[in-house]
Amino acid sequence: MKVLLRLTVMSMLALFTTACSLLEVKLESGIEPLPQEQLNMRVFSRDFSSSFYSQVELAADEIASFEGVESQDIYLKSNALMWKIYSEQALQRTIFQTSPVAAMVDTWAFTAQMTAFYEDGAGKRLFGSQQRRVVEVSQALQSEFESTAKGFLKPGEFKKNREFIEQYVAENPLTEMTFSRKSAFNDWLKFREINEFEAVTTFGSVPEVMSDISERMAMISAQMPKILGWKAELYAMHSNINAEEIQKTLEHISVTSAKFQELMAQSPEMMQALAVDMRRELSPLLQQLSDSTDSKLAQLSKERQALELMVKSERMALEQMVARERVAAAANLDELSKHTVEVVFQELTKTLKSLILYFVLFLFVVFFAPLGLGVWLGKRMEVKKTQKAH
């Protein structure tokens, strides 16, 4: 009995071990790692992004704080903020592509497009007297990218890629500061006569893919707070909020709070006097904030009502247009159906006439022709018999 129990336990352990071996997953099975050249491209593109961010941010901050720029020159400061926001967002879209080759080509094309945009394109007058500074930074970034790319590309390959970049920039210029653009990778494939199914053969091994995702998340996490801060600053700059007054108010509140803590440790009489002073100082501010909030809410309500009215009118106009098109389409369909029926009946009549004619001819050939031929032959035979009888 003990031997039987031991054999049963060993059999169950063997079955459990076999089942576990069937669940083994090999993550590297059938996955081809990226070539070393493409890994170098990815590392180079990611390193270039740090240089791009620092140079653009430094130049934009210098332009916004330049001594010759008046404090009221809100448009120049706005353009400096938008340059930082939209250029860094566009660079993230080009660099964070799955294929290192696509990221390299598209980043190169974007740097060249930005240079052309500020040098002699639609953005050549956005920064006034500081335009030369923006052009120099854009040219420096493009030159830095090209010089590094030239280091790991063959001379013939670098020349072909540079020819493509010049052609692409000429055919696809940037038209606005938001840097709205399409990826240059598909055009590059056509230029190099490479099949799109053969362009990307692997995304890399599992560790390479995980490392790529980790780098993307780290870079996005580092840049996102700055971009959100610049957007908030841009919004505040174009609204009716006075940043200096808010800053002074916060300083007054901080000083008053310090006094309150100091007097709180002393006597209740001084605390009461401080409370009166705080009420006198904070009441106008609170009233101003309340009035400003009510005004903004009222304005927002009016704008929302106007927007709802506009959307409603647009929807009604669209519905009317769809109804008219539907009626016109139905009328056209009826007319087309009527015309089609008429044509069909005309053709059917012609066909029936032809069939009747052919049927008459058929009857004549089958019935009357043999009958006529028999009568004619009978008469000839009768004539011949008459001639022989004479």
GROMACS .gro file of C-alpha atoms in nm:
model
  390
    1MET     CA    1   0.000   0.000   0.000
    2LYS     CA    2   0.285   0.241   0.086
    3VAL     CA    3   0.460   0.154  -0.239
    4LEU     CA    4   0.141   0.230  -0.435
    5LEU     CA    5   0.099   0.565  -0.256
    6ARG     CA    6   0.465   0.658  -0.326
    7LEU     CA    7   0.426   0.575  -0.695
    8THR     CA    8   0.110   0.787  -0.715
    9VAL     CA    9   0.283   1.090  -0.557
   10MET     CA   10   0.584   1.058  -0.789
   11SER     CA   11   0.354   1.032  -1.093
   12MET     CA   12   0.170   1.349  -0.993
   13LEU     CA   13   0.499   1.536  -0.944
   14ALA     CA   14   0.617   1.424  -1.288
   15LEU     CA   15   0.292   1.539  -1.449
   16PHE     CA   16   0.311   1.876  -1.270
   17THR     CA   17   0.671   1.927  -1.388
   18THR     CA   18   0.574   1.845  -1.745
   19ALA     CA   19   0.282   2.088  -1.734
   20CYS     CA   20   0.506   2.365  -1.603
   21SER     CA   21   0.755   2.305  -1.882
   22LEU     CA   22   0.474   2.348  -2.133
   23LEU     CA   23   0.401   2.693  -1.989
   24GLU     CA   24   0.757   2.818  -2.037
   25VAL     CA   25   0.769   3.136  -2.248
   26LYS     CA   26   1.077   3.238  -2.439
   27LEU     CA   27   1.047   3.610  -2.503
   28GLU     CA   28   1.340   3.621  -2.741
   29SER     CA   29   1.208   3.347  -2.970
   30GLY     CA   30   1.171   3.465  -3.331
   31ILE     CA   31   1.262   3.831  -3.253
   32GLU     CA   32   1.544   3.990  -3.447
   33PRO     CA   33   1.742   4.264  -3.269
   34LEU     CA   34   1.806   4.600  -3.432
   35PRO     CA   35   2.127   4.637  -3.638
   36GLN     CA   36   2.405   4.829  -3.471
   37GLU     CA   37   2.372   5.113  -3.724
   38GLN     CA   38   2.007   5.170  -3.631
   39LEU     CA   39   2.087   5.157  -3.260
   40ASN     CA   40   2.347   5.429  -3.321
   41MET     CA   41   2.083   5.634  -3.504
   42ARG     CA   42   1.844   5.605  -3.208
   43VAL     CA   43   2.108   5.704  -2.954
   44PHE     CA   44   2.219   5.996  -3.172
   45SER     CA   45   1.862   6.126  -3.218
   46ARG     CA   46   1.789   6.108  -2.844
   47ASP     CA   47   2.115   6.289  -2.759
   48PHE     CA   48   2.035   6.558  -3.014
   49SER     CA   49   1.702   6.629  -2.846
   50SER     CA   50   1.877   6.748  -2.528
   51SER     CA   51   2.091   6.991  -2.728
   52PHE     CA   52   1.784   7.107  -2.921
   53TYR     CA   53   1.583   7.177  -2.606
   54SER     CA   54   1.861   7.368  -2.432
   55GLN     CA   55   1.953   7.587  -2.732
   56VAL     CA   56   1.596   7.678  -2.822
   57GLU     CA   57   1.498   7.755  -2.461
   58LEU     CA   58   1.810   7.966  -2.401
   59ALA     CA   59   1.762   8.168  -2.719
   60ALA     CA   60   1.389   8.220  -2.658
   61ASP     CA   61   1.447   8.335  -2.299
   62GLU     CA   62   1.719   8.576  -2.413
   63ILE     CA   63   1.489   8.724  -2.678
   64ALA     CA   64   1.203   8.768  -2.429
   65SER     CA   65   1.430   8.938  -2.172
   66PHE     CA   66   1.640   9.143  -2.417
   67GLU     CA   67   1.696   9.503  -2.303
   68GLY     CA   68   1.568   9.643  -2.633
   69VAL     CA   69   1.237   9.457  -2.591
   70GLU     CA   70   0.976   9.672  -2.424
   71SER     CA   71   0.772   9.524  -2.144
   72GLN     CA   72   0.460   9.591  -2.351
   73ASP     CA   73   0.588   9.401  -2.656
   74ILE     CA   74   0.357   9.110  -2.583
   75TYR     CA   75   0.366   8.965  -2.934
   76LEU     CA   76   0.741   8.917  -2.940
   77LYS     CA   77   0.732   8.746  -2.602
   78SER     CA   78   0.439   8.534  -2.718
   79ASN     CA   79   0.634   8.424  -3.026
   80ALA     CA   80   0.929   8.330  -2.806
   81LEU     CA   81   0.700   8.113  -2.591
   82MET     CA   82   0.535   7.955  -2.895
   83TRP     CA   83   0.877   7.878  -3.046
   84LYS     CA   84   0.969   7.677  -2.736
   85ILE     CA   85   0.630   7.504  -2.712
   86TYR     CA   86   0.570   7.402  -3.073
   87SER     CA   87   0.930   7.327  -3.172
   88GLU     CA   88   0.979   7.088  -2.880
   89GLN     CA   89   0.643   6.920  -2.942
   90ALA     CA   90   0.730   6.876  -3.310
   91LEU     CA   91   1.072   6.734  -3.221
   92GLN     CA   92   0.911   6.479  -2.989
   93ARG     CA   93   0.684   6.365  -3.273
   94THR     CA   94   0.983   6.316  -3.504
   95ILE     CA   95   1.220   6.149  -3.258
   96PHE     CA   96   0.971   5.918  -3.086
   97GLN     CA   97   0.908   5.700  -3.390
   98THR     CA   98   0.934   5.323  -3.379
   99SER     CA   99   1.187   5.298  -3.661
  100PRO     CA  100   1.526   5.465  -3.588
  101VAL     CA  101   1.570   5.530  -3.961
  102ALA     CA  102   1.233   5.709  -3.977
  103ALA     CA  103   1.320   5.913  -3.667
  104MET     CA  104   1.659   6.013  -3.813
  105VAL     CA  105   1.517   6.117  -4.152
  106ASP     CA  106   1.217   6.302  -4.010
  107THR     CA  107   1.421   6.488  -3.746
  108TRP     CA  108   1.670   6.596  -4.010
  109ALA     CA  109   1.386   6.719  -4.233
  110PHE     CA  110   1.223   6.909  -3.943
  111THR     CA  111   1.542   7.095  -3.847
  112ALA     CA  112   1.591   7.196  -4.213
  113GLN     CA  113   1.226   7.306  -4.239
  114MET     CA  114   1.254   7.518  -3.924
  115THR     CA  115   1.566   7.689  -4.059
  116ALA     CA  116   1.396   7.769  -4.390
  117PHE     CA  117   1.082   7.888  -4.207
  118TYR     CA  118   1.270   8.149  -4.003
  119GLU     CA  119   1.533   8.237  -4.263
  120ASP     CA  120   1.328   8.322  -4.573
  121GLY     CA  121   0.990   8.153  -4.520
  122ALA     CA  122   0.661   8.251  -4.358
  123GLY     CA  123   0.827   8.319  -4.020
  124LYS     CA  124   1.104   8.554  -4.135
  125ARG     CA  125   0.947   8.859  -3.959
  126LEU     CA  126   0.814   8.706  -3.637
  127PHE     CA  127   1.097   8.827  -3.410
  128GLY     CA  128   1.175   9.170  -3.550
  129SER     CA  129   1.525   9.283  -3.458
  130GLN     CA  130   1.594   8.946  -3.291
  131GLN     CA  131   1.517   8.744  -3.606
  132ARG     CA  132   1.887   8.689  -3.677
  133ARG     CA  133   1.929   8.520  -3.340
  134VAL     CA  134   1.650   8.272  -3.417
  135VAL     CA  135   1.795   8.198  -3.762
  136GLU     CA  136   2.142   8.139  -3.616
  137VAL     CA  137   2.011   7.892  -3.358
  138SER     CA  138   1.809   7.704  -3.622
  139GLN     CA  139   2.108   7.687  -3.856
  140ALA     CA  140   2.333   7.569  -3.572
  141LEU     CA  141   2.092   7.289  -3.479
  142GLN     CA  142   2.065   7.176  -3.843
  143SER     CA  143   2.444   7.182  -3.884
  144GLU     CA  144   2.491   6.989  -3.559
  145PHE     CA  145   2.250   6.719  -3.673
  146GLU     CA  146   2.406   6.691  -4.019
  147SER     CA  147   2.763   6.677  -3.887
  148THR     CA  148   2.678   6.395  -3.648
  149ALA     CA  149   2.480   6.208  -3.914
  150LYS     CA  150   2.776   6.244  -4.148
  151GLY     CA  151   2.989   6.060  -3.892
  152PHE     CA  152   2.800   5.730  -3.905
  153LEU     CA  153   2.664   5.744  -4.261
  154LYS     CA  154   2.869   5.653  -4.564
  155PRO     CA  155   2.966   5.949  -4.786
  156GLY     CA  156   2.742   5.833  -5.070
  157GLU     CA  157   2.449   5.771  -4.834
  158PHE     CA  158   2.493   6.110  -4.665
  159LYS     CA  159   2.495   6.289  -5.003
  160LYS     CA  160   2.177   6.113  -5.121
  161ASN     CA  161   1.999   6.188  -4.793
  162ARG     CA  162   2.102   6.552  -4.808
  163GLU     CA  163   1.968   6.581  -5.162
  164PHE     CA  164   1.637   6.440  -5.044
  165ILE     CA  165   1.620   6.683  -4.749
  166GLU     CA  166   1.676   6.984  -4.975
  167GLN     CA  167   1.410   6.862  -5.217
  168TYR     CA  168   1.162   6.783  -4.938
  169VAL     CA  169   1.204   7.123  -4.768
  170ALA     CA  170   1.150   7.301  -5.101
  171GLU     CA  171   0.833   7.103  -5.171
  172ASN     CA  172   0.694   7.106  -4.813
  173PRO     CA  173   0.764   7.443  -4.647
  174LEU     CA  174   0.627   7.523  -4.302
  175THR     CA  175   0.351   7.783  -4.315
  176GLU     CA  176   0.279   7.856  -3.949
  177MET     CA  177   0.449   7.858  -3.613
  178THR     CA  178   0.261   7.552  -3.488
  179PHE     CA  179   0.490   7.348  -3.719
  180SER     CA  180   0.207   7.138  -3.858
  181ARG     CA  181   0.373   6.895  -4.098
  182LYS     CA  182   0.364   6.543  -4.239
  183SER     CA  183   0.631   6.281  -4.182
  184ALA     CA  184   0.909   6.276  -4.439
  185PHE     CA  185   0.972   5.902  -4.410
  186ASN     CA  186   0.729   5.792  -4.683
  187ASP     CA  187   0.868   6.049  -4.926
  188TRP     CA  188   1.219   5.933  -4.838
  189LEU     CA  189   1.124   5.573  -4.921
  190LYS     CA  190   0.994   5.683  -5.261
  191PHE     CA  191   1.305   5.893  -5.323
  192ARG     CA  192   1.535   5.602  -5.237
  193GLU     CA  193   1.307   5.354  -5.423
  194ILE     CA  194   1.268   5.135  -5.115
  195ASN     CA  195   0.962   4.916  -5.066
  196GLU     CA  196   0.769   5.024  -4.756
  197PHE     CA  197   0.729   4.660  -4.650
  198GLU     CA  198   1.106   4.613  -4.664
  199ALA     CA  199   1.192   4.941  -4.491
  200VAL     CA  200   1.117   4.818  -4.138
  201THR     CA  201   1.203   4.451  -4.087
  202THR     CA  202   1.223   4.448  -3.706
  203PHE     CA  203   1.140   4.667  -3.409
  204GLY     CA  204   1.418   4.516  -3.202
  205SER     CA  205   1.435   4.261  -2.927
  206VAL     CA  206   1.217   4.279  -2.618
  207PRO     CA  207   1.486   4.450  -2.403
  208GLU     CA  208   1.545   4.704  -2.683
  209VAL     CA  209   1.174   4.781  -2.712
  210MET     CA  210   1.135   4.815  -2.335
  211SER     CA  211   1.440   5.041  -2.319
  212ASP     CA  212   1.296   5.257  -2.599
  213ILE     CA  213   0.963   5.293  -2.418
  214SER     CA  214   1.140   5.379  -2.092
  215GLU     CA  215   1.347   5.651  -2.261
  216ARG     CA  216   1.038   5.798  -2.424
  217MET     CA  217   0.849   5.815  -2.094
  218ALA     CA  218   1.147   5.973  -1.918
  219MET     CA  219   1.191   6.244  -2.184
  220ILE     CA  220   0.819   6.320  -2.200
  221SER     CA  221   0.798   6.339  -1.820
  222ALA     CA  222   1.089   6.583  -1.815
  223GLN     CA  223   0.949   6.813  -2.085
  224MET     CA  224   0.576   6.803  -2.013
  225PRO     CA  225   0.581   7.025  -1.698
  226LYS     CA  226   0.784   7.291  -1.880
  227ILE     CA  227   0.555   7.291  -2.182
  228LEU     CA  228   0.244   7.316  -1.962
  229GLY     CA  229   0.403   7.605  -1.772
  230TRP     CA  230   0.481   7.790  -2.097
  231LYS     CA  231   0.126   7.738  -2.220
  232ALA     CA  232  -0.013   7.873  -1.892
  233GLU     CA  233   0.218   8.174  -1.919
  234LEU     CA  234   0.107   8.231  -2.279
  235TYR     CA  235  -0.258   8.212  -2.175
  236ALA     CA  236  -0.207   8.454  -1.887
  237MET     CA  237  -0.021   8.692  -2.119
  238HIS     CA  238  -0.318   8.716  -2.357
  239SER     CA  239  -0.586   8.735  -2.086
  240ASN     CA  240  -0.672   9.024  -1.861
  241ILE     CA  241  -0.482   8.881  -1.564
  242ASN     CA  242  -0.209   9.110  -1.432
  243ALA     CA  243   0.077   8.890  -1.313
  244GLU     CA  244   0.251   9.175  -1.126
  245GLU     CA  245  -0.057   9.254  -0.918
  246ILE     CA  246  -0.101   8.888  -0.831
  247GLN     CA  247   0.263   8.865  -0.727
  248LYS     CA  248   0.236   9.178  -0.509
  249THR     CA  249  -0.082   9.048  -0.350
  250LEU     CA  250   0.084   8.718  -0.267
  251GLU     CA  251   0.377   8.905  -0.109
  252HIS     CA  252   0.140   9.115   0.101
  253ILE     CA  253  -0.043   8.805   0.214
  254SER     CA  254   0.288   8.640   0.307
  255VAL     CA  255   0.397   8.945   0.514
  256THR     CA  256   0.059   8.966   0.682
  257SER     CA  257   0.070   8.596   0.764
  258ALA     CA  258   0.413   8.637   0.925
  259LYS     CA  259   0.283   8.925   1.135
  260PHE     CA  260  -0.015   8.719   1.236
  261GLN     CA  261   0.205   8.435   1.356
  262GLU     CA  262   0.424   8.678   1.549
  263LEU     CA  263   0.135   8.854   1.719
  264MET     CA  264  -0.045   8.531   1.783
  265ALA     CA  265   0.229   8.436   2.026
  266GLN     CA  266   0.188   8.765   2.213
  267SER     CA  267  -0.141   8.906   2.332
  268PRO     CA  268  -0.503   8.864   2.229
  269GLU     CA  269  -0.536   9.243   2.201
  270MET     CA  270  -0.269   9.259   1.931
  271MET     CA  271  -0.433   8.962   1.759
  272GLN     CA  272  -0.759   9.149   1.744
  273ALA     CA  273  -0.587   9.457   1.600
  274LEU     CA  274  -0.414   9.238   1.341
  275ALA     CA  275  -0.745   9.080   1.245
  276VAL     CA  276  -0.889   9.428   1.183
  277ASP     CA  277  -0.588   9.523   0.970
  278MET     CA  278  -0.609   9.200   0.772
  279ARG     CA  279  -0.980   9.254   0.711
  280ARG     CA  280  -0.912   9.607   0.589
  281GLU     CA  281  -0.631   9.493   0.358
  282LEU     CA  282  -0.792   9.181   0.222
  283SER     CA  283  -1.145   9.311   0.170
  284PRO     CA  284  -1.063   9.518  -0.142
  285LEU     CA  285  -0.866   9.229  -0.286
  286LEU     CA  286  -1.143   8.979  -0.222
  287GLN     CA  287  -1.400   9.219  -0.364
  288GLN     CA  288  -1.184   9.274  -0.673
  289LEU     CA  289  -1.140   8.901  -0.719
  290SER     CA  290  -1.514   8.846  -0.672
  291ASP     CA  291  -1.604   9.119  -0.924
  292SER     CA  292  -1.348   8.990  -1.172
  293THR     CA  293  -1.476   8.632  -1.132
  294ASP     CA  294  -1.838   8.738  -1.179
  295SER     CA  295  -1.744   8.940  -1.486
  296LYS     CA  296  -1.552   8.650  -1.638
  297LEU     CA  297  -1.834   8.405  -1.562
  298ALA     CA  298  -2.088   8.639  -1.720
  299GLN     CA  299  -1.869   8.685  -2.025
  300LEU     CA  300  -1.818   8.310  -2.046
  301SER     CA  301  -2.193   8.253  -2.022
  302LYS     CA  302  -2.255   8.500  -2.307
  303GLU     CA  303  -1.986   8.341  -2.519
  304ARG     CA  304  -2.127   7.996  -2.448
  305GLN     CA  305  -2.476   8.109  -2.547
  306ALA     CA  306  -2.340   8.264  -2.864
  307LEU     CA  307  -2.151   7.944  -2.939
  308GLU     CA  308  -2.462   7.734  -2.880
  309LEU     CA  309  -2.663   7.963  -3.108
  310MET     CA  310  -2.396   7.943  -3.376
  311VAL     CA  311  -2.378   7.564  -3.350
  312LYS     CA  312  -2.758   7.542  -3.363
  313SER     CA  313  -2.778   7.763  -3.673
  314GLU     CA  314  -2.498   7.571  -3.839
  315ARG     CA  315  -2.672   7.244  -3.762
  316MET     CA  316  -3.000   7.371  -3.900
  317ALA     CA  317  -2.829   7.496  -4.213
  318LEU     CA  318  -2.660   7.162  -4.252
  319GLU     CA  319  -2.988   6.976  -4.209
  320GLN     CA  320  -3.155   7.200  -4.469
  321MET     CA  321  -2.870   7.145  -4.709
  322VAL     CA  322  -2.889   6.768  -4.658
  323ALA     CA  323  -3.267   6.778  -4.712
  324ARG     CA  324  -3.227   6.976  -5.035
  325GLU     CA  325  -2.961   6.740  -5.159
  326ARG     CA  326  -3.180   6.443  -5.069
  327VAL     CA  327  -3.479   6.587  -5.262
  328ALA     CA  328  -3.258   6.669  -5.559
  329ALA     CA  329  -3.107   6.322  -5.551
  330ALA     CA  330  -3.454   6.163  -5.536
  331ALA     CA  331  -3.572   6.376  -5.831
  332ASN     CA  332  -3.265   6.284  -6.028
  333LEU     CA  333  -3.319   5.921  -5.940
  334ASP     CA  334  -3.683   5.931  -6.058
  335GLU     CA  335  -3.586   6.100  -6.381
  336LEU     CA  336  -3.306   5.854  -6.437
  337SER     CA  337  -3.539   5.559  -6.367
  338LYS     CA  338  -3.800   5.695  -6.609
  339HIS     CA  339  -3.542   5.749  -6.879
  340THR     CA  340  -3.401   5.402  -6.820
  341VAL     CA  341  -3.747   5.242  -6.854
  342GLU     CA  342  -3.814   5.431  -7.176
  343VAL     CA  343  -3.482   5.326  -7.325
  344VAL     CA  344  -3.537   4.965  -7.220
  345PHE     CA  345  -3.883   4.953  -7.376
  346GLN     CA  346  -3.755   5.112  -7.697
  347GLU     CA  347  -3.480   4.857  -7.724
  348LEU     CA  348  -3.722   4.578  -7.635
  349THR     CA  349  -3.962   4.690  -7.913
  350LYS     CA  350  -3.680   4.692  -8.166
  351THR     CA  351  -3.575   4.347  -8.054
  352LEU     CA  352  -3.932   4.210  -8.081
  353LYS     CA  353  -3.972   4.355  -8.433
  354SER     CA  354  -3.646   4.192  -8.538
  355LEU     CA  355  -3.755   3.860  -8.387
  356ILE     CA  356  -4.092   3.872  -8.569
  357LEU     CA  357  -3.920   3.947  -8.899
  358TYR     CA  358  -3.675   3.666  -8.847
  359PHE     CA  359  -3.961   3.432  -8.750
  360VAL     CA  360  -4.155   3.517  -9.069
  361LEU     CA  361  -3.845   3.457  -9.276
  362PHE     CA  362  -3.791   3.131  -9.092
  363LEU     CA  363  -4.150   3.015  -9.170
  364PHE     CA  364  -4.110   3.117  -9.531
  365VAL     CA  365  -3.785   2.925  -9.567
  366VAL     CA  366  -3.908   2.616  -9.381
  367PHE     CA  367  -4.264   2.584  -9.517
  368PHE     CA  368  -4.331   2.797  -9.825
  369ALA     CA  369  -3.997   2.758  -9.998
  370PRO     CA  370  -4.019   2.374 -10.017
  371LEU     CA  371  -4.385   2.398 -10.120
  372GLY     CA  372  -4.307   2.646 -10.397
  373LEU     CA  373  -4.008   2.441 -10.506
  374GLY     CA  374  -4.231   2.127 -10.523
  375VAL     CA  375  -4.494   2.307 -10.733
  376TRP     CA  376  -4.228   2.439 -10.967
  377LEU     CA  377  -4.068   2.094 -11.005
  378GLY     CA  378  -4.412   1.936 -11.064
  379LYS     CA  379  -4.491   2.181 -11.342
  380ARG     CA  380  -4.156   2.116 -11.510
  381MET     CA  381  -4.208   1.744 -11.495
  382GLU     CA  382  -4.557   1.782 -11.643
  383VAL     CA  383  -4.418   1.995 -11.924
  384LYS     CA  384  -4.154   1.738 -12.000
  385LYS     CA  385  -4.412   1.456 -12.006
  386THR     CA  386  -4.627   1.657 -12.248
  387GLN     CA  387  -4.332   1.719 -12.478
  388LYS     CA  388  -4.242   1.347 -12.480
  389ALA     CA  389  -4.603   1.250 -12.556
  390HIS     CA  390  -4.603   1.466 -12.871
   0.00000   0.00000   0.00000
